[in-house]
């Protein structure tokens, strides 16, 4: 049973890549059946549907699987036309793809590096993360959301990242998202996270923090053996 | 003067990322004015048009700049509708985006790792490159080109990669593209590189080989100091 729209989503509750796909489906009002993956024991369904990466999220639409969260979101946007996520204008569309790629290629590794490293390496990664988040801010060009007045492609691609950067900062005691140096990015983040559909779909903060603290402990233990 | 179509391209002759954009423009028959960048001394135009990455290629269309080669190619495909590069069907389009991303995220770093490392690290990167190229081959699904009967998005995104993998193999004496283990990928590569528009736009092989040999020598000298 994959609901009225024939959609299944294989995901993991604490995965930001799953979350962004859920946000896209919810904003569109697409019904889907959600399958929680046990990541240390991946389901045969996941291995069958994403043999290349063996990673979540995977969207299955009437039996046809798709992987890679941004690719999935573009598919969702092209298949269900209500509430468009990408702008229609090719130049604006290119800008949205550019900033989403920038978030994934430049911000994610730097934030993750702050989380997984210690000492000088951690400091270096934190500086890089701050610098890249500041650059991401420039993509707002003074607008409320990346796409203008409503939440769109870049907002759902990048908002979890601001959220995660804050949590990482809290766990490893480093400020990555700074109200003083990046006020526009902070205001944007609040605007996205306060939007009802987005807010309703967020995992509980305490549970997420506990989960990430546990993950960090495990990483540090592995690094010191 | 940016030609009939108002297009300028800032590139570098030996850059495969520039090459794939040129292939897209040529396949579409879009006129453009080409500006060769001197990479150690980037032009003020490049710094102005791509302040985020400061990298080529940059496409400028009636004064509006775009960066990131795959983003540029999608823009070209949406702006000039003749000779479509991406399929129309959302699922097939998603597959094309998936494989282009796979080529960039998985094949490029492994091939580059084979080029820049020595000893065990080089061996490890070469194994990874072969494995990833074999996975890329599976995306062909028995077709002549990734998109079917004509050269499309994935073909222009990935063909230089096969070409470059061969050249890297020659320079560092490791076989990455193997006729025996990946016959379909090899046949595909020949089909793409033999297509007149693609062939006419390739830099001369001897000059490219010499350039990459020089680059490799420089990398090895830097690594041993």
PDB file of C-alpha atoms in Angstrom, chain A residues 2 10 12 27-29 34 74 82 89 98 100 105-106 117 121 125 135 150 160 176 181 183 186 200 205-206 224:
ATOM      1  CA  UNK A   2       1.657   3.178  -1.115  1.00  0.00           C
ATOM      2  CA  UNK A  10      12.519   4.597   2.573  1.00  0.00           C
ATOM      3  CA  UNK A  12      15.705   7.211   8.575  1.00  0.00           C
ATOM      4  CA  UNK A  27       4.565  20.917   0.816  1.00  0.00           C
ATOM      5  CA  UNK A  28       3.086  19.326  -2.311  1.00  0.00           C
ATOM      6  CA  UNK A  29       0.463  17.442  -0.328  1.00  0.00           C
ATOM      7  CA  UNK A  34       7.004   5.757   5.037  1.00  0.00           C
ATOM      8  CA  UNK A  74      13.392  17.620  -8.672  1.00  0.00           C
ATOM      9  CA  UNK A  82       0.991  21.988  -7.338  1.00  0.00           C
ATOM     10  CA  UNK A  89      12.651  30.960 -15.216  1.00  0.00           C
ATOM     11  CA  UNK A  98      23.732  26.246  -7.858  1.00  0.00           C
ATOM     12  CA  UNK A 100      21.647  23.640  -3.366  1.00  0.00           C
ATOM     13  CA  UNK A 105      29.294  20.216  -1.655  1.00  0.00           C
ATOM     14  CA  UNK A 106      30.728  22.976   0.528  1.00  0.00           C
ATOM     15  CA  UNK A 117      37.669  16.258  14.057  1.00  0.00           C
ATOM     16  CA  UNK A 121      41.563  20.154  12.189  1.00  0.00           C
ATOM     17  CA  UNK A 125      36.755  22.902   9.558  1.00  0.00           C
ATOM     18  CA  UNK A 135      28.643  32.640   1.334  1.00  0.00           C
ATOM     19  CA  UNK A 150       7.486  31.241  -0.334  1.00  0.00           C
ATOM     20  CA  UNK A 160      18.194  21.317   7.857  1.00  0.00           C
ATOM     21  CA  UNK A 176      28.934  27.960  13.455  1.00  0.00           C
ATOM     22  CA  UNK A 181      28.018  37.848  11.384  1.00  0.00           C
ATOM     23  CA  UNK A 183      21.937  37.894  10.571  1.00  0.00           C
ATOM     24  CA  UNK A 186      19.620  33.337  10.902  1.00  0.00           C
ATOM     25  CA  UNK A 200       5.312  19.606  12.032  1.00  0.00           C
ATOM     26  CA  UNK A 205      14.781  18.365  19.183  1.00  0.00           C
ATOM     27  CA  UNK A 206      15.696  16.514  22.380  1.00  0.00           C
ATOM     28  CA  UNK A 224      41.086   7.479  19.930  1.00  0.00           C
TER      29      UNK A 224
END
